[in-house]
Short mmCIF file of C-alpha atoms in Angstrom, two decimals:
data_model
loop_
_atom_site.label_atom_id
_atom_site.label_comp_id
_atom_site.label_asym_id
_atom_site.label_seq_id
_atom_site.Cartn_x
_atom_site.Cartn_y
_atom_site.Cartn_z
CA MET A 1 0.00 0.00 0.00
CA PHE A 2 1.15 3.54 -0.79
CA TYR A 3 -0.23 7.00 -0.13
CA ILE A 4 0.11 10.50 -1.59
CA VAL A 5 -0.63 13.98 -0.29
CA SER A 6 -3.35 15.51 -2.42
CA ASN A 7 -4.04 19.20 -2.86
CA LEU A 8 -7.78 19.63 -2.29
CA VAL A 9 -8.69 23.22 -3.03
CA GLY A 10 -12.46 22.83 -3.10
CA LYS A 11 -12.12 19.76 -5.33
CA ASP A 12 -12.49 16.01 -4.89
CA THR A 13 -9.72 13.58 -5.66
CA THR A 14 -10.92 10.90 -8.08
CA PHE A 15 -9.40 8.00 -9.85
CA GLY A 16 -10.16 9.76 -13.10
CA GLY A 17 -7.33 12.27 -12.54
CA TRP A 18 -5.15 13.66 -9.77
CA LYS A 19 -6.48 17.15 -9.60
CA GLY A 20 -4.10 18.24 -6.79
CA PHE A 21 -1.27 18.54 -9.34
CA GLY A 22 -2.72 21.47 -11.19
CA LYS A 23 -1.60 25.00 -11.91
CA GLY A 24 -0.05 25.44 -8.45
CA GLY A 25 2.95 23.39 -9.48
CA SER A 26 3.58 22.21 -5.92
CA MET A 27 1.50 20.27 -3.48
CA ARG A 28 2.54 22.55 -0.63
CA GLN A 29 1.09 25.74 -2.20
CA SER A 30 -2.34 24.74 -1.01
CA ASN A 31 -3.91 26.38 2.03
CA LYS A 32 -5.26 23.03 3.08
CA ILE A 33 -3.16 19.90 3.14
CA VAL A 34 -5.02 16.62 3.38
CA ARG A 35 -3.35 13.24 3.59
CA HIS A 36 -5.41 10.87 1.40
CA PHE A 37 -4.71 7.18 1.04
CA VAL A 38 -5.05 5.71 -2.46
CA ASN A 39 -4.95 2.03 -3.32
CA PHE A 40 -2.72 1.85 -6.40
CA ASP A 41 -3.75 -1.76 -7.04
CA ALA A 42 -7.39 -0.66 -7.26
CA LEU A 43 -6.40 2.25 -9.49
CA ILE A 44 -4.59 -0.04 -11.92
CA LEU A 45 -7.48 -2.51 -11.95
CA TRP A 46 -9.91 0.34 -12.61
CA ARG A 47 -7.84 1.50 -15.57
CA ILE A 48 -7.69 -2.04 -16.94
CA ASN A 49 -11.44 -2.49 -16.51
CA SER A 50 -12.06 0.82 -18.28
CA LEU A 51 -9.99 -0.30 -21.25
CA ALA A 52 -11.71 -3.71 -21.25
CA ASN A 53 -15.14 -2.06 -21.16
CA TYR A 54 -14.15 0.22 -24.02
CA ALA A 55 -12.91 -2.73 -26.07
CA TYR A 56 -16.12 -4.63 -25.28
CA LEU A 57 -18.22 -1.68 -26.42
CA CYS A 58 -16.25 -1.50 -29.67
CA ILE A 59 -16.75 -5.22 -30.26
CA MET A 60 -20.46 -4.91 -29.50
CA ALA A 61 -20.77 -1.97 -31.90
CA ASP A 62 -19.17 -4.05 -34.66
CA TYR A 63 -21.40 -6.99 -33.74
CA ILE A 64 -24.55 -4.85 -33.91
CA ASN A 65 -23.50 -3.42 -37.28
CA VAL A 66 -22.80 -6.84 -38.77
CA SER A 67 -26.04 -8.22 -37.33
CA ALA A 68 -28.09 -5.33 -38.72
CA PHE A 69 -26.54 -5.87 -42.15
CA LEU A 70 -27.23 -9.63 -42.11
CA ILE A 71 -30.78 -9.13 -40.84
CA GLY A 72 -31.42 -6.58 -43.59
CA ILE A 73 -30.10 -8.90 -46.31
CA THR A 74 -32.12 -11.88 -45.04
CA THR A 75 -35.32 -9.85 -44.61
CA THR A 76 -34.98 -8.47 -48.13
CA PHE A 77 -34.41 -11.97 -49.53
CA PHE A 78 -37.62 -13.36 -48.02
CA THR A 79 -39.63 -10.22 -48.84
CA VAL A 80 -38.68 -10.26 -52.52
CA PHE A 81 -39.62 -13.92 -52.99
CA ALA A 82 -42.83 -13.55 -50.98
CA LEU A 83 -43.97 -10.64 -53.14
CA HIS A 84 -43.00 -12.41 -56.36
CA ILE A 85 -44.82 -15.63 -55.51
CA LEU A 86 -47.94 -14.11 -53.95
CA PHE A 87 -48.50 -11.13 -56.26
CA TRP A 88 -46.54 -11.50 -59.48
CA ARG A 89 -46.53 -15.21 -60.26
CA LYS A 90 -49.42 -16.20 -62.49
CA GLY A 91 -51.30 -19.46 -62.22
CA ARG A 92 -49.72 -20.44 -58.93
CA THR A 93 -50.82 -23.66 -57.28
CA ARG A 94 -51.87 -24.18 -53.67
CA PHE A 95 -48.36 -25.41 -52.90
CA GLN A 96 -46.82 -22.26 -54.37
CA THR A 97 -49.24 -20.10 -52.39
CA VAL A 98 -48.24 -21.89 -49.20
CA LEU A 99 -44.56 -21.41 -50.09
CA GLY A 100 -45.18 -17.69 -50.68
CA CYS A 101 -46.88 -17.37 -47.29
CA ILE A 102 -43.93 -19.10 -45.63
CA MET A 103 -41.58 -16.60 -47.29
CA ALA A 104 -43.72 -13.74 -45.97
CA VAL A 105 -43.70 -15.16 -42.44
CA TRP A 106 -39.92 -15.53 -42.52
CA ALA A 107 -39.57 -11.95 -43.75
CA VAL A 108 -41.48 -10.70 -40.70
CA TRP A 109 -39.56 -13.03 -38.39
CA ASN A 110 -36.21 -11.72 -39.58
CA ALA A 111 -37.34 -8.09 -39.54
CA LYS A 112 -38.21 -8.32 -35.84
CA ASP A 113 -34.56 -9.17 -35.10
CA LEU A 114 -33.71 -5.55 -35.94
CA VAL A 115 -34.98 -4.72 -32.45
CA THR A 116 -31.70 -6.02 -31.02
CA THR A 117 -29.75 -3.42 -32.98
CA PHE A 118 -31.48 -0.50 -31.22
CA PRO A 119 -29.55 1.20 -28.37
CA GLY A 120 -29.95 -0.66 -25.09
CA MET A 121 -32.00 -3.48 -26.60
CA TYR A 122 -29.28 -6.10 -26.81
CA ARG A 123 -30.14 -7.54 -23.41
CA GLN A 124 -30.67 -11.09 -22.22
CA GLU A 125 -34.39 -10.62 -21.60
CA VAL A 126 -34.86 -9.31 -25.15
CA LEU A 127 -32.84 -12.18 -26.60
CA ASP A 128 -34.92 -14.67 -24.60
CA TRP A 129 -38.13 -13.21 -25.99
CA ILE A 130 -36.74 -13.38 -29.51
CA MET A 131 -35.92 -17.04 -28.94
CA ILE A 132 -39.48 -17.70 -27.77
CA VAL A 133 -40.87 -16.08 -30.91
CA ASP A 134 -38.33 -17.71 -33.21
CA GLY A 135 -39.34 -21.14 -31.97
CA TRP A 136 -42.66 -20.73 -33.76
CA SER A 137 -40.77 -20.92 -37.05
CA ALA A 138 -40.72 -24.70 -36.59
CA LEU A 139 -44.35 -24.63 -37.75
CA THR A 140 -43.29 -23.34 -41.17
CA TYR A 141 -41.04 -26.37 -41.67
CA THR A 142 -43.90 -28.66 -40.66
CA VAL A 143 -46.33 -27.01 -43.06
CA PHE A 144 -43.82 -27.13 -45.92
CA VAL A 145 -42.85 -30.80 -45.48
CA PHE A 146 -46.43 -32.04 -45.21
CA GLU A 147 -47.59 -29.86 -48.09
CA VAL A 148 -44.95 -31.60 -50.22
CA VAL A 149 -45.61 -35.22 -49.24
CA ARG A 150 -49.31 -34.95 -48.30
CA PRO A 151 -50.84 -32.03 -50.21
CA GLY A 152 -53.97 -30.71 -48.57
CA TRP A 153 -53.18 -32.28 -45.19
CA VAL A 154 -52.50 -28.91 -43.56
CA THR A 155 -55.78 -27.28 -42.57
CA ARG A 156 -56.59 -24.41 -40.22
CA TRP A 157 -57.67 -26.85 -37.53
CA ARG A 158 -54.49 -28.92 -37.78
CA LEU A 159 -52.38 -25.76 -37.81
CA PHE A 160 -54.17 -24.63 -34.65
CA LEU A 161 -53.48 -27.96 -32.93
CA LEU A 162 -49.82 -27.81 -33.93
CA SER A 163 -49.62 -24.28 -32.48
CA VAL A 164 -50.94 -25.26 -29.04
CA PRO A 165 -47.60 -26.34 -27.45
CA PHE A 166 -45.88 -23.20 -28.76
CA ALA A 167 -48.65 -21.07 -27.30
CA VAL A 168 -48.33 -22.88 -23.95
CA PHE A 169 -44.61 -22.18 -23.71
CA THR A 170 -45.14 -18.55 -24.72
CA LEU A 171 -47.79 -18.17 -22.00
CA LEU A 172 -45.52 -19.85 -19.46
CA TYR A 173 -42.75 -17.38 -20.21
CA ILE A 174 -45.16 -14.46 -19.86
CA ILE A 175 -46.14 -15.72 -16.40
CA TRP A 176 -42.71 -16.98 -15.28
CA SER A 177 -39.82 -15.29 -17.06
CA GLU A 178 -37.41 -17.86 -15.71
CA ARG A 179 -34.51 -19.69 -17.26
CA TRP A 180 -36.12 -23.08 -16.72
CA VAL A 181 -38.90 -22.11 -19.13
CA ILE A 182 -36.32 -21.27 -21.83
CA ASN A 183 -34.43 -24.53 -21.22
CA SER A 184 -37.66 -26.56 -21.36
CA TYR A 185 -38.61 -24.76 -24.56
CA VAL A 186 -35.27 -25.64 -26.13
CA VAL A 187 -35.75 -29.32 -25.25
CA PHE A 188 -39.26 -29.25 -26.72
CA LEU A 189 -38.05 -27.61 -29.95
CA TRP A 190 -35.29 -30.18 -30.27
CA CYS A 191 -37.74 -33.09 -29.87
CA TYR A 192 -40.29 -31.43 -32.16
CA ALA A 193 -37.70 -30.86 -34.90
CA TRP A 194 -36.53 -34.48 -34.81
CA ALA A 195 -40.13 -35.69 -34.87
CA VAL A 196 -40.84 -33.63 -37.99
CA VAL A 197 -37.62 -34.82 -39.64
CA GLY A 198 -38.31 -38.46 -38.74
CA ILE A 199 -41.94 -38.47 -39.90
CA GLY A 200 -41.06 -36.40 -42.96
CA TYR A 201 -38.22 -38.73 -43.93
CA VAL A 202 -40.50 -41.78 -43.76
CA LYS A 203 -43.13 -39.98 -45.84
CA VAL A 204 -40.51 -38.89 -48.37
CA ARG A 205 -39.19 -42.43 -48.85
CA ARG A 206 -42.70 -43.73 -49.35
CA HIS A 207 -43.44 -40.90 -51.79
CA ILE A 208 -40.28 -41.58 -53.82
CA LYS A 209 -41.11 -45.29 -54.01
CA TYR A 210 -44.67 -44.55 -55.12
CA VAL A 211 -43.58 -42.09 -57.81
CA ARG A 212 -41.00 -44.43 -59.32
CA GLU A 213 -43.44 -47.32 -59.34
CA ASN A 214 -46.20 -45.38 -61.07
CA PHE A 215 -44.76 -42.67 -63.33
CA SER A 216 -42.24 -42.43 -66.14
CA ASN A 217 -42.04 -38.62 -66.05
CA ILE A 218 -41.19 -37.52 -62.51
CA ASP A 219 -39.50 -34.17 -63.18
CA ARG A 220 -42.10 -32.06 -61.36
CA ILE A 221 -43.36 -34.59 -58.83
CA ASP A 222 -40.18 -36.17 -57.48
CA VAL A 223 -39.31 -35.30 -53.86
CA ALA A 224 -35.83 -36.84 -53.64
CA TRP A 225 -34.48 -33.29 -53.25
CA LEU A 226 -36.04 -33.16 -49.77
CA LYS A 227 -33.35 -35.47 -48.38
CA PRO A 228 -30.49 -32.93 -48.65
CA VAL A 229 -32.94 -30.24 -47.55
CA PHE A 230 -33.55 -32.21 -44.33
CA VAL A 231 -29.82 -32.37 -43.65
CA PHE A 232 -29.34 -28.68 -44.35
CA ALA A 233 -32.36 -27.80 -42.21
CA ILE A 234 -30.86 -29.67 -39.24
CA VAL A 235 -27.58 -27.79 -39.65
CA SER A 236 -29.43 -24.49 -39.93
CA GLN A 237 -31.50 -25.13 -36.81
CA LEU A 238 -28.41 -26.14 -34.86
CA ALA A 239 -26.85 -22.84 -35.91
CA TRP A 240 -30.00 -21.03 -34.73
CA LEU A 241 -29.95 -22.83 -31.38
CA PHE A 242 -26.27 -22.06 -30.83
CA THR A 243 -26.80 -18.44 -31.86
CA SER A 244 -29.73 -18.11 -29.47
CA LEU A 245 -27.73 -19.47 -26.54
CA TYR A 246 -24.29 -18.04 -27.37
CA ALA A 247 -24.69 -14.98 -29.57
CA THR A 248 -21.53 -13.91 -31.40
CA VAL A 249 -20.78 -12.26 -34.73
CA PHE A 250 -19.47 -15.57 -36.08
CA THR A 251 -22.55 -17.59 -35.10
CA ASP A 252 -24.83 -14.88 -36.47
CA ILE A 253 -23.04 -14.98 -39.81
CA ILE A 254 -23.33 -18.78 -39.97
CA TYR A 255 -27.01 -18.70 -39.02
CA TYR A 256 -28.19 -16.08 -41.51
CA ILE A 257 -26.12 -17.49 -44.36
CA SER A 258 -27.40 -21.02 -43.63
CA ILE A 259 -31.01 -19.74 -43.63
CA ILE A 260 -30.59 -18.08 -47.03
CA LEU A 261 -28.85 -21.13 -48.52
CA LEU A 262 -31.50 -23.48 -47.10
CA TRP A 263 -34.43 -21.61 -48.61
CA LEU A 264 -32.56 -20.98 -51.87
CA MET A 265 -32.21 -24.77 -52.15
CA VAL A 266 -35.91 -25.19 -51.39
CA LEU A 267 -36.94 -22.54 -53.94
CA ARG A 268 -34.70 -24.01 -56.62
CA TYR A 269 -36.13 -27.52 -56.37
CA SER A 270 -39.73 -26.61 -55.61
CA TRP A 271 -40.22 -23.70 -57.99
CA ASP A 272 -42.19 -25.81 -60.51
CA PHE A 273 -42.99 -28.65 -58.15
CA ARG A 274 -46.42 -30.25 -58.44
CA PRO A 275 -47.40 -32.27 -55.37
CA ILE A 276 -49.34 -35.48 -55.91
CA VAL A 277 -51.44 -37.53 -53.54
CA VAL A 278 -49.95 -40.93 -52.80
CA GLU A 279 -52.83 -43.28 -53.37
CA GLU A 280 -53.25 -46.54 -51.56
CA GLU A 281 -53.80 -49.53 -53.81
CA ARG A 282 -57.25 -50.77 -52.98
CA GLY A 283 -57.98 -54.46 -52.77
CA VAL A 284 -59.48 -55.99 -55.86
CA ASP A 285 -62.98 -57.33 -55.31
CA ALA A 286 -64.03 -60.82 -56.40
CA THR A 287 -65.85 -59.61 -59.52
CA ALA A 288 -62.88 -57.59 -60.73
CA GLN A 289 -60.44 -60.43 -60.04
CA LYS A 290 -62.20 -62.62 -62.63
CA SER A 291 -61.49 -60.10 -65.40
CA GLN A 292 -58.11 -58.87 -64.08
CA LEU A 293 -55.73 -61.80 -64.19
CA PRO A 294 -52.04 -61.85 -63.22
CA ILE A 295 -49.61 -61.08 -66.03
CA ALA A 296 -47.95 -63.94 -67.89
CA LYS A 297 -44.18 -63.74 -68.24
CA GLY A 298 -43.21 -61.73 -71.29
CA GLN A 299 -46.72 -60.43 -71.88
CA LEU A 300 -46.03 -56.95 -70.56
CA GLU A 301 -42.73 -56.56 -72.41
CA GLN A 302 -44.27 -57.72 -75.70
CA MET A 303 -47.18 -55.33 -75.46
CA VAL A 304 -45.05 -52.29 -74.45
CA GLU A 305 -42.52 -52.84 -77.23
CA GLU A 306 -45.00 -53.71 -79.98
CA GLN A 307 -47.09 -50.62 -79.30
CA ARG A 308 -44.00 -48.54 -78.45
CA LEU A 309 -45.78 -47.18 -75.38
CA TYR A 310 -42.45 -45.95 -73.97
CA LEU A 311 -42.52 -43.05 -76.45
CA ASN A 312 -45.33 -41.47 -74.44
CA SER A 313 -43.45 -39.05 -72.16
CA ASN A 314 -46.27 -39.09 -69.61
CA LEU A 315 -46.83 -42.84 -69.56
CA THR A 316 -48.02 -44.17 -66.19
CA LEU A 317 -48.40 -47.55 -64.58
CA ALA A 318 -52.16 -47.11 -64.73
CA ASP A 319 -51.94 -46.78 -68.53
CA ILE A 320 -50.10 -50.10 -68.77
CA ALA A 321 -52.58 -51.79 -66.45
CA LYS A 322 -55.46 -50.52 -68.55
CA VAL A 323 -53.98 -51.88 -71.79
CA LEU A 324 -53.32 -55.25 -70.12
CA ASN A 325 -56.79 -55.28 -68.56
CA THR A 326 -55.36 -55.68 -65.08
CA ASN A 327 -54.68 -53.52 -62.03
CA ARG A 328 -51.68 -51.51 -60.90
CA THR A 329 -50.76 -53.99 -58.19
CA TYR A 330 -50.29 -56.83 -60.67
CA VAL A 331 -48.17 -54.67 -62.97
CA SER A 332 -46.06 -53.30 -60.14
CA ASN A 333 -45.51 -56.75 -58.64
CA TYR A 334 -44.55 -58.16 -62.04
CA LEU A 335 -41.95 -55.46 -62.62
CA SER A 336 -40.43 -55.78 -59.15
CA GLN A 337 -40.54 -59.57 -58.84
CA VAL A 338 -39.90 -60.69 -62.43
CA ARG A 339 -37.76 -57.88 -63.79
CA GLY A 340 -36.40 -56.48 -60.51
CA GLN A 341 -37.11 -52.90 -61.64
CA THR A 342 -39.41 -50.04 -60.93
CA PHE A 343 -41.74 -48.83 -63.65
CA TYR A 344 -39.68 -45.63 -63.99
CA ASP A 345 -36.40 -47.50 -64.56
CA TYR A 346 -37.96 -50.04 -66.94
CA ILE A 347 -39.52 -47.45 -69.25
CA ASN A 348 -36.39 -45.29 -69.29
CA GLN A 349 -34.27 -48.32 -70.10
CA LEU A 350 -36.46 -49.04 -73.13
CA ARG A 351 -36.21 -45.42 -74.26
CA ILE A 352 -32.42 -45.52 -74.11
CA GLU A 353 -31.96 -48.98 -75.67
CA ARG A 354 -34.63 -48.83 -78.36
CA VAL A 355 -34.33 -45.20 -79.48
CA SER A 356 -31.52 -43.14 -77.97
CA LEU A 357 -28.54 -45.44 -78.55
CA PRO A 358 -29.40 -46.38 -82.18
CA MET A 359 -30.15 -42.73 -83.02
CA MET A 360 -26.92 -41.43 -81.48
CA GLN A 361 -24.85 -44.07 -83.28
CA ALA A 362 -26.50 -43.42 -86.64
CA HIS A 363 -26.67 -39.62 -86.28
CA PRO A 364 -24.02 -38.32 -83.87
CA GLU A 365 -24.69 -34.83 -85.24
CA TYR A 366 -28.15 -34.71 -83.62
CA LYS A 367 -28.51 -32.47 -80.60
CA LEU A 368 -29.14 -34.20 -77.31
CA ASP A 369 -32.36 -32.27 -76.75
CA TYR A 370 -33.76 -33.72 -79.96
CA VAL A 371 -32.61 -37.24 -79.07
CA ALA A 372 -34.22 -36.97 -75.64
CA MET A 373 -37.56 -35.74 -77.00
CA GLU A 374 -37.64 -38.40 -79.75
CA SER A 375 -36.89 -41.10 -77.17
CA GLY A 376 -39.89 -40.16 -75.03
CA PHE A 377 -38.12 -38.16 -72.31
CA ALA A 378 -39.85 -35.07 -71.00
CA SER A 379 -36.58 -33.26 -70.19
CA ILE A 380 -32.89 -33.38 -71.02
CA SER A 381 -31.99 -33.73 -67.34
CA THR A 382 -33.98 -36.94 -66.96
CA PHE A 383 -32.46 -38.24 -70.19
CA ARG A 384 -28.92 -37.59 -68.91
CA ARG A 385 -29.55 -39.30 -65.58
CA ALA A 386 -31.14 -42.36 -67.21
CA PHE A 387 -28.37 -42.57 -69.82
CA ILE A 388 -25.58 -42.43 -67.24
CA LYS A 389 -27.32 -45.00 -65.04
CA LEU A 390 -27.67 -47.46 -67.93
CA THR A 391 -24.38 -46.96 -69.81
CA GLY A 392 -22.05 -45.50 -67.20
CA GLN A 393 -21.24 -42.65 -69.60
CA THR A 394 -22.64 -39.24 -70.34
CA PRO A 395 -24.37 -38.89 -73.73
CA SER A 396 -21.53 -36.67 -74.97
CA GLN A 397 -18.89 -39.23 -73.98
CA PHE A 398 -20.84 -41.99 -75.70
CA ILE A 399 -21.05 -39.99 -78.94
CA ALA A 400 -17.33 -39.20 -78.79
CA ASP A 401 -16.46 -42.87 -78.31
CA SER A 402 -18.83 -43.92 -81.12
CA ILE A 403 -17.25 -41.70 -83.77
CA PRO A 404 -14.48 -43.67 -85.54
CA GLU A 405 -11.07 -42.10 -85.56
CA PRO A 406 -9.85 -40.98 -89.00
#
């Protein structure tokens, strides 16, 4: 411990400055000498704390600026797509309307985060309230997934029932603004998210199986793209959870970028998506069974190739069953048990083997778009995928290998 003699001429000595060493030049020029003890250790710690607080304020200012920028970008992204889908897109389907509404909801959700950028608003109680409100966004994922795999399933009544647990937690936090409510809410959201992912994944697999067993043109009805979306959604929600509990500039950047990338992926794959209802194959009654007999081996192949049914780009399993005077179950079972293929793979194989390969060998100058259309494919992308799966080469590589060297 040390002490100094301070000159107190109607002034107080503070840690902010030693005012006794002023214009007088000497401590003894004062009319009143007061011996004042000062703890130099405390003084040093105070100076260090002041610098630390200043550095913290600078970091927080940068954090707020970065957050405001990211929130603005994300809000603009969702607003633009919501306006385009809901007001400018013509002939939109129910699914597209639902997607537009989800974009609008996310625009509002992100805009409310701007509250944290206002002076004095970046406080724990404000962040907790934002987390409570953000949790409701789980409903948008639920609505989207079920609108894809079970179109029309989401109704106002079901949406109300799904909202009940979120409303309960919100009410609990209004009554008891305690940490245990937040922690319980986080556990609920975690379980809810995994339930949606689990149920959605099962529905998606069933949907994919149904589509490939019943359709030859699946460009606008396939939902295989939902699998990577599920993975990305889990990563995005983990980023949100971490950001909510441990807010930093880095976690904010990850969260907002992941949200934009997630919904860009969704918009890309679902822009022209047309949901279909997965129908259950009904049992065949006794009367129908007499006229709808099982398929003899080779009968289906002979009929499809003789009539060149594979050239119909929108050929379905029901069309084949109708020509064979049988039902979809018999046709599907025949393809899976006798040929070991789905309807989709079988028809595309015929298109490649009977039309595409001979045409490309005889006329390598033909454009691939023309070859695909003449072979019965509805799009060049489906043609490429089917060609690679069957031959192990891209169409361009096959043409290059087919041209004899001079």
